[in-house]
CSV table of C-alpha atoms in Angstrom, one decimal:
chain,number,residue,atom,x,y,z
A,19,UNK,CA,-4.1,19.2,-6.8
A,20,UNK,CA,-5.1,19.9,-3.5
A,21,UNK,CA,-3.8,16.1,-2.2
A,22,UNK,CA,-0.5,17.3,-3.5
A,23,UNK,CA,-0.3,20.7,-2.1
A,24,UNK,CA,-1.5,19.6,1.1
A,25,UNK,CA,1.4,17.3,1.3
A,26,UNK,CA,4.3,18.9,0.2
A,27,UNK,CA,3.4,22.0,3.0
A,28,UNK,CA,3.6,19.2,5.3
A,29,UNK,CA,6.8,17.7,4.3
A,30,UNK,CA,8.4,21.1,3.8
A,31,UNK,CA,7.2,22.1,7.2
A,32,UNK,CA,8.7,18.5,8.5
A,33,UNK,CA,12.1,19.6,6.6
A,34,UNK,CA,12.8,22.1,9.3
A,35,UNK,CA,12.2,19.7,12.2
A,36,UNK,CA,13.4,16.6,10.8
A,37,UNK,CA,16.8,15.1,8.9
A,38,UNK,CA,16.1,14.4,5.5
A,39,UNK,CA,15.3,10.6,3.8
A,40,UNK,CA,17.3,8.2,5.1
A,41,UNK,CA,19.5,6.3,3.4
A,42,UNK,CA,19.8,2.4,4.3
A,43,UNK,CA,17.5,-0.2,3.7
A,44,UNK,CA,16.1,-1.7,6.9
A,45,UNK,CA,17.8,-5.4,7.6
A,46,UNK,CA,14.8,-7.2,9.6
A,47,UNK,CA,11.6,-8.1,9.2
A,48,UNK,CA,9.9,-10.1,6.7
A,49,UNK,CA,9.4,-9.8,2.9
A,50,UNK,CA,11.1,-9.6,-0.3
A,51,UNK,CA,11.9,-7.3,-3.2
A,52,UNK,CA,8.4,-7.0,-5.1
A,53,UNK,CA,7.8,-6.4,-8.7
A,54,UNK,CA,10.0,-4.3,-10.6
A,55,UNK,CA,6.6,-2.2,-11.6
A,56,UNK,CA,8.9,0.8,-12.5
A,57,UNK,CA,12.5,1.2,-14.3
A,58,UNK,CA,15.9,0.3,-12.3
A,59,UNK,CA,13.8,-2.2,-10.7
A,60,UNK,CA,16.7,-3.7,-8.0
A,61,UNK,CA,16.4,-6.9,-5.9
A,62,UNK,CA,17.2,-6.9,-2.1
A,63,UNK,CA,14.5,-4.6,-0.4
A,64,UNK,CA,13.0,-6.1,2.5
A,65,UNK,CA,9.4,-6.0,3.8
A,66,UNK,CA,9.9,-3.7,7.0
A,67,UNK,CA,11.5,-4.4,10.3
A,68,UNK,CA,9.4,-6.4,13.1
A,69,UNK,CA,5.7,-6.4,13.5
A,70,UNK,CA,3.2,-3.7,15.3
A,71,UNK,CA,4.2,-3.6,18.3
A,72,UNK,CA,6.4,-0.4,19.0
A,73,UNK,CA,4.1,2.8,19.3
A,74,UNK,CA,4.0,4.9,16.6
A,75,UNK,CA,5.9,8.1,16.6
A,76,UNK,CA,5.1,11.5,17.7
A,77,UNK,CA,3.7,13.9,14.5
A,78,UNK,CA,5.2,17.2,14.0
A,79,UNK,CA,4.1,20.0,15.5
A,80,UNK,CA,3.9,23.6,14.0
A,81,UNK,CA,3.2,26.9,15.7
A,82,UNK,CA,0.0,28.6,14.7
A,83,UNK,CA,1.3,31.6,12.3
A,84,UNK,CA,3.5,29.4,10.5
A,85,UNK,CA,3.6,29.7,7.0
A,86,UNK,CA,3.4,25.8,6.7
A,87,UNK,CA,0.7,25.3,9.1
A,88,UNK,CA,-2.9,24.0,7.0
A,89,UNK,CA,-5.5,26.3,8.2
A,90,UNK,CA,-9.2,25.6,7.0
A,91,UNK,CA,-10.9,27.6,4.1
A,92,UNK,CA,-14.2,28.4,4.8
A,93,UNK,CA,-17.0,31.1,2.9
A,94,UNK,CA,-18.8,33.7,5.1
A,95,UNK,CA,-21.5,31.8,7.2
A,96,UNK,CA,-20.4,28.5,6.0
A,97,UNK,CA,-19.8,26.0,8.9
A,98,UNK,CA,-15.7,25.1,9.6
A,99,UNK,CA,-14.8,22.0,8.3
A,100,UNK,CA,-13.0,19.5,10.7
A,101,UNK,CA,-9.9,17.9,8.9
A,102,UNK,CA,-10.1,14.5,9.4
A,103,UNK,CA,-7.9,12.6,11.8
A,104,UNK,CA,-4.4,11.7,10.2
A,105,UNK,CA,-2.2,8.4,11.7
A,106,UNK,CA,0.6,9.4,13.7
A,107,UNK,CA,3.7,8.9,11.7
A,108,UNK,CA,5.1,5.3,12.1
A,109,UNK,CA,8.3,4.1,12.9
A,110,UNK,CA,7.6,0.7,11.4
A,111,UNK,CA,5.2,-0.6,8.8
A,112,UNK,CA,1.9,-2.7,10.0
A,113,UNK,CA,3.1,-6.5,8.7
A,114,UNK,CA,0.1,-8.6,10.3
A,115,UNK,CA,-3.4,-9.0,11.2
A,116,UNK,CA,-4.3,-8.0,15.4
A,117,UNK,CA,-3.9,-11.3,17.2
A,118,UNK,CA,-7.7,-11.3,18.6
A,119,UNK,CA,-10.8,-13.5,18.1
A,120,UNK,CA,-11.8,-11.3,15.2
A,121,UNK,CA,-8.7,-12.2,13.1
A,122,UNK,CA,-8.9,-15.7,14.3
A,123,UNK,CA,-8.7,-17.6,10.9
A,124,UNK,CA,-8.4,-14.6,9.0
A,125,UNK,CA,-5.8,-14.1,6.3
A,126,UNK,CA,-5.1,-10.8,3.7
A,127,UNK,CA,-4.2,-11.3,0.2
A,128,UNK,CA,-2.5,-8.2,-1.5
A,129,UNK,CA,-1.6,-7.2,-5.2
A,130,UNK,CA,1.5,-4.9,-6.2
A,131,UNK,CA,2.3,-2.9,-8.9
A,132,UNK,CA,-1.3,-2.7,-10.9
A,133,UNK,CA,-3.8,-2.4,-12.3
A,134,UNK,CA,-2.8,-4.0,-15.4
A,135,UNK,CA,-5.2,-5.0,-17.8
A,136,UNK,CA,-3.3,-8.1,-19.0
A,137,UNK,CA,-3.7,-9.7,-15.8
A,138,UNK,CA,-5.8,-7.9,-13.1
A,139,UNK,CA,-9.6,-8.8,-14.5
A,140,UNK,CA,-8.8,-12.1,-14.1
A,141,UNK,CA,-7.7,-11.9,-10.7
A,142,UNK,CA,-10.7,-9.8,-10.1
A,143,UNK,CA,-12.9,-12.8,-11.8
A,144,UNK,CA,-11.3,-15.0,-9.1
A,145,UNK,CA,-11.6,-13.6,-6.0
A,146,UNK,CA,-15.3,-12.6,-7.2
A,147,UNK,CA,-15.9,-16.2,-8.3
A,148,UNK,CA,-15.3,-17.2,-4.3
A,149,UNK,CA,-16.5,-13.9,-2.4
A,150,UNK,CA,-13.5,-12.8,-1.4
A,151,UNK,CA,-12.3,-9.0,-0.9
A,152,UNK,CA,-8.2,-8.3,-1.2
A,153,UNK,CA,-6.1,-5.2,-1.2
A,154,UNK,CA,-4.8,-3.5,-4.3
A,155,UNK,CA,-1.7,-1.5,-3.6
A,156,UNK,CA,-1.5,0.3,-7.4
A,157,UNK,CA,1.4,2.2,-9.0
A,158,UNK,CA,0.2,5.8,-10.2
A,159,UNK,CA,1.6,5.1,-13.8
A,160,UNK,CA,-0.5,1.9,-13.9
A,161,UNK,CA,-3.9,3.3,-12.2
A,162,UNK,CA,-4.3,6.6,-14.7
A,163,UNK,CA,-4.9,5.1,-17.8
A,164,UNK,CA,-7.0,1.6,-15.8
A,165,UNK,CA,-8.9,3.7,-14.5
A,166,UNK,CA,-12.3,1.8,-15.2
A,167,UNK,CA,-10.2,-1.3,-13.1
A,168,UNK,CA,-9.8,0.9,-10.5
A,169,UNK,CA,-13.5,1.6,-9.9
A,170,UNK,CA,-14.3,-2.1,-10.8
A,171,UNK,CA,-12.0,-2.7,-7.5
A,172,UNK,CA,-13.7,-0.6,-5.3
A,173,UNK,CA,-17.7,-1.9,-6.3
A,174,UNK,CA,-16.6,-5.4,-6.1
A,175,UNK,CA,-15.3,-4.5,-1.7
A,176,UNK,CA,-11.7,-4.5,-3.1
A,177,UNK,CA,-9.4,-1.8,-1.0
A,178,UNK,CA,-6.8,0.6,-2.8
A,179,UNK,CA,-3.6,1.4,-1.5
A,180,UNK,CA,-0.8,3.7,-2.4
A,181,UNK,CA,2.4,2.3,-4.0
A,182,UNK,CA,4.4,5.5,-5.3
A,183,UNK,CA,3.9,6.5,-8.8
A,184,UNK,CA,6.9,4.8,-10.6
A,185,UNK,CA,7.9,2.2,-7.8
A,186,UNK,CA,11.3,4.1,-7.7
A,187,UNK,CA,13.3,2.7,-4.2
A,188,UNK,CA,12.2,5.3,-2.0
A,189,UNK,CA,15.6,5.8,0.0
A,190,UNK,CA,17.1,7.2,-2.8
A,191,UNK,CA,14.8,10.0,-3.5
A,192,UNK,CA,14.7,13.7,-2.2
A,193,UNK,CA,11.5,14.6,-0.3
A,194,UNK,CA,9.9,16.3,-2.5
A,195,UNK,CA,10.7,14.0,-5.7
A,196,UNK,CA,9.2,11.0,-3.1
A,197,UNK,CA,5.8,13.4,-1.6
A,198,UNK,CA,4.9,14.0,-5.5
A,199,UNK,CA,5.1,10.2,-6.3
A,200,UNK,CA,2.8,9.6,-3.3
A,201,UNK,CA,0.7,12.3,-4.0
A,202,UNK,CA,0.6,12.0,-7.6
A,203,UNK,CA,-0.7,8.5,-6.7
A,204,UNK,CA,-3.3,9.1,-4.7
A,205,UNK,CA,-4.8,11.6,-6.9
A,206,UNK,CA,-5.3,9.8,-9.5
A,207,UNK,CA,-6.8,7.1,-7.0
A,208,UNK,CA,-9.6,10.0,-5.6
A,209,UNK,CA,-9.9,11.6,-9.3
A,210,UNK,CA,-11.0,7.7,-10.0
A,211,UNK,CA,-13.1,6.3,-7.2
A,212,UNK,CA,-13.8,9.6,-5.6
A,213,UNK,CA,-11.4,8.7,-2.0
A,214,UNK,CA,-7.9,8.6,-1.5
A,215,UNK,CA,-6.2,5.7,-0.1
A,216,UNK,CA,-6.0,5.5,3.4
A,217,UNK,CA,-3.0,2.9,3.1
A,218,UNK,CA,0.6,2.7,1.6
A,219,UNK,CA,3.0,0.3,1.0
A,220,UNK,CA,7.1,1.1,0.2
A,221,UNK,CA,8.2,-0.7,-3.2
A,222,UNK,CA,10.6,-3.3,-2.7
A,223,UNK,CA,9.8,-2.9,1.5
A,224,UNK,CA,12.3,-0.5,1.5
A,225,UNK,CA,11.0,2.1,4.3
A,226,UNK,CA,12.5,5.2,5.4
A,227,UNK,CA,11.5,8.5,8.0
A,228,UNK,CA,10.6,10.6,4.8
A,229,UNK,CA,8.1,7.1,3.6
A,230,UNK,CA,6.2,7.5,6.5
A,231,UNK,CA,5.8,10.7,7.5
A,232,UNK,CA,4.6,11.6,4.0
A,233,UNK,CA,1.9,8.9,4.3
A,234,UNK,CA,0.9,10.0,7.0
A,235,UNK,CA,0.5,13.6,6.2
A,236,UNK,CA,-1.6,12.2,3.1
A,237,UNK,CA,-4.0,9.9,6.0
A,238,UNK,CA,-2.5,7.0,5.1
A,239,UNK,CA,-1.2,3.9,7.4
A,240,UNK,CA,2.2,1.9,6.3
A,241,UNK,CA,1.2,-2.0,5.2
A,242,UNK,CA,4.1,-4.4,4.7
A,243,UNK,CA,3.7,-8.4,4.7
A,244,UNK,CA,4.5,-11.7,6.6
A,245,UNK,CA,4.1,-14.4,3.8
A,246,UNK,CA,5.9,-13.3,0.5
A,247,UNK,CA,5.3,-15.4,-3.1
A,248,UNK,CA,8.3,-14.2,-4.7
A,249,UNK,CA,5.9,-14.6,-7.8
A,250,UNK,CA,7.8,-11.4,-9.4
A,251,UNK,CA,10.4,-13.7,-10.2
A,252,UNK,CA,8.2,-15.9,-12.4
A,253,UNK,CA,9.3,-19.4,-10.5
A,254,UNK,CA,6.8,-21.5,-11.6
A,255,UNK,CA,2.7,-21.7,-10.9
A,256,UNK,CA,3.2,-24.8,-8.4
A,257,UNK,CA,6.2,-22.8,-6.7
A,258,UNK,CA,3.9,-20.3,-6.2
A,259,UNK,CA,1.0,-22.0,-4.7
A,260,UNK,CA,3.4,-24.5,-2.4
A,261,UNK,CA,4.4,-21.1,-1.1
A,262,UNK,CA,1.0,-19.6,0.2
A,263,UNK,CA,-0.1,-22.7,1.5
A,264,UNK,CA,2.8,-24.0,3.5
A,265,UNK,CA,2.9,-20.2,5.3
A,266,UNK,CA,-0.9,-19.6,5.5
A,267,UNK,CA,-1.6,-18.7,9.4
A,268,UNK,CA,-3.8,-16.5,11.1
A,269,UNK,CA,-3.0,-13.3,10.6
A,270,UNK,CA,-0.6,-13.5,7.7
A,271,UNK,CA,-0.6,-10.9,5.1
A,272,UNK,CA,0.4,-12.4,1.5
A,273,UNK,CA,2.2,-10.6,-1.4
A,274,UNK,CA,1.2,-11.2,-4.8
A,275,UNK,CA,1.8,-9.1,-7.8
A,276,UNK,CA,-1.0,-8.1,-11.0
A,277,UNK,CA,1.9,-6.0,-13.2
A,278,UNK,CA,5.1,-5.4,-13.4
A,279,UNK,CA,6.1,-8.3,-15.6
A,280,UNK,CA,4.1,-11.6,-16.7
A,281,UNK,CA,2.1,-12.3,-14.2
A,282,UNK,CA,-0.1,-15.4,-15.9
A,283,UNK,CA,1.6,-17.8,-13.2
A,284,UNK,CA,0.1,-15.3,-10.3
A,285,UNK,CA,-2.8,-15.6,-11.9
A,286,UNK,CA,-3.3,-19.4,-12.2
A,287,UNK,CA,-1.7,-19.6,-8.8
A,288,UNK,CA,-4.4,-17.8,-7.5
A,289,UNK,CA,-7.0,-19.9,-8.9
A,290,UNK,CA,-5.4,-22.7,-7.0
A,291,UNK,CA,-4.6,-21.5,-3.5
A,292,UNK,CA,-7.7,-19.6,-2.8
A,293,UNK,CA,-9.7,-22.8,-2.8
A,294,UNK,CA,-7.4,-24.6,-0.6
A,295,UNK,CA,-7.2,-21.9,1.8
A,296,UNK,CA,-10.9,-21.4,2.2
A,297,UNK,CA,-11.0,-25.4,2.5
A,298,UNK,CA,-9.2,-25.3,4.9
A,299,UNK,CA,-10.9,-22.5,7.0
A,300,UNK,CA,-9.2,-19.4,6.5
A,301,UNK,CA,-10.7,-16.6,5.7
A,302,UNK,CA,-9.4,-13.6,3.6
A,303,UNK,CA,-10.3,-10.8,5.1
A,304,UNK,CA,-9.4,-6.5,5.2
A,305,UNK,CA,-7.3,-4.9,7.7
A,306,UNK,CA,-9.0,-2.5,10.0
A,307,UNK,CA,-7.3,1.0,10.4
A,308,UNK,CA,-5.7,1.7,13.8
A,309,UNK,CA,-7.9,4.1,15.8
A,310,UNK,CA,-7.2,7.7,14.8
C-alpha cells in the first residue's frame, strides 16, 4: 500500500500545479501499437516522440506545510531515513542505448505484456540457454498470479519494468484511475521480488504529462523502443526474425511481446535471431539508469 499512497499524494499535489492528462497521442518517434495485453486493445499508438536528447523537465515543487508534501516517519532515536533520489519527470520516453564505447555493439531486447505462463518459461529457457539478460516490462493482471515467473526473472539478471495494470491507453484515463494502475503494478512487482521497478513503459507508446510524472513520482524512468517486431500481430515466425535482424544496430532497443495473445511465433523467433545477433557481434545488454 505504501507504493500507492505515496503516489497518488504526489499526483494530487501535481493536480494543483499541472493541467490534467493530455489527450493526443504523440505523432513521432518510433514504435508500434504493442500487444493488446488488456480489453479495447486499439492499434495506432506510437513508441514516443524522438530520442534522449531534450533535458528532462523540471519536478514539482511543494511548500513545506503542505498537506501533500511526503515528510519521513521516523521512531524516537531512530536515524531519518533519506528518500531515495526520484528521475526528474520526462518530457519524452528514453528510446535508445547512450552512443558511447560502452554501448558499442550492444543491443536490448524487451518483452510486453507478461508474464504468461504459456509462453514466458520458454523465452526465459532461451535467453538462459545463450547468457543473455532482457527487460520484462509486465502487466499487473499478468504478474499477480506468475508470481513464481516474476522471481525466476529477477535470479536469472532479467530486469522488471512497469506496464500499467490492464494495458488500458493511458490518454484516456483520469489521474488517479492511471496512478492506481501504475502503482497497483509495481506493488505487486516489490510484494514479489522484494523492489519496485525502477522503469515504465506506456502501452501501445502512447505517452502523456500525467504517464510521466506518475513514474516518476513512483522512481521510475520512461523506456520506449527503436526496432519494433510487430510480433503482436502474429505475422509469421520468419516475418518476425527478418525484422530484428535487418534493424539490429548499436544501440537499438527491440520490442517483443510474452502475452497478450499467441505468442508461439515470438517464441520460436527468438530462438532464431538471438543466435544470429550474437554471431554477428552484438551484444544484448541492460540500460543503465540516468544519474539521479
Amino acid at each position: 500500500m505504501l507504493l500507492r499512497s505515496a503516489v497518488f499524494l504526489g499526483v494530487a499535489a501535481a493536480a494543483g500545479l499541472l493541467t490534467g492528462g493530455e489527450t493526443d497521442l504523440p505523432t513521432s518517434g518510433a514504435g508500434a501499437p504493442a500487444a493488446g495485453a488488456g480489453p479495447g486493445a486499439v492499434p495506432g499508438g506510437a513508441a514516443g516522440p524522438g530520442p534522449l536528447t531534450g533535458a528532462p523537465g523540471a519536478r514539482p515543487q511543494f511548500p513545506r506545510g503542505s498537506p501533500y508534501r511526503l515528510e519521513p516517519m521516523t521512531s524516537e532515536g531512530a536515524p531519518e531515513r533519506v528518500p531515495a533520489a526520484k528521475p526528474a519527470v520526462r518530457t519524452r520516453p528514453i528510446l535508445e542505448l547512450p552512443a558511447d564505447a560502452s554501448t558499442a555493439s550492444a543491443m536490448t531486447l524487451t518483452f510486453d505484456d507478461g508474464p504468461d505462463p504459456r509462453y514466458t518459461p520458454a523465452i526465459l529457457d532461451t535467453l538462459a540457454r545463450h547468457g543473455v539478460r532482457a527487460m520484462f516490462f509486465v502487466c499487473g493482471e499478468m504478474a499477480v498470479d506468475n508470481q513464481d515467473l516474476l522471481r525466476r526473472m529477477v535470479a536469472e539478471g532479467h530486469v522488471i519494468g512497469n506496464h500499467t495494470w490492464t494495458h488500458p491507453l493511458i490518454p484516456k484515463l483520469s489521474r488517479p484511475a492511471l496512478a492506481s494502475e501504475i502503482g497497483r503494478t509495481s506493488e505487486v512487482v516489490q510484494q514479489a521480488v522484494g523492489t519496485a521497478p525502477l522503469w515504465f513503459r506506456a502501452p501501445y507508446g502512447a505517452w502523456n504529462r500525467a504517464a510521466f510524472e506518475i513514474g516518476a513520482e513512483l522512481g521510475m524512468e520512461p523506456l520506449a523502443w527503436t526496432v519494433d517486431t510487430l510480433d503482436w500481430k502474429e505475422p509469421g515466425t520468419a516475418t518476425i526474425v527478418s525484422r530484428v535482424l535487418k534493424q539490429a544496430a548499436p544501440g537499438v532497443i527491440v520490442l517483443n511481446h510474452d502475452a497478450g495473445g499467441n505468442r508461439s511465433q515470438s517464441v520460436q523467433a527468438l530462438a532464431s535471431y538471438l543466435p544470429h545477433l550474437l554471431g554477428r557481434g552484438f551484444r544484448m545488454t541492460l540500460p543503465e539508469l540516468p544519474p539521479r
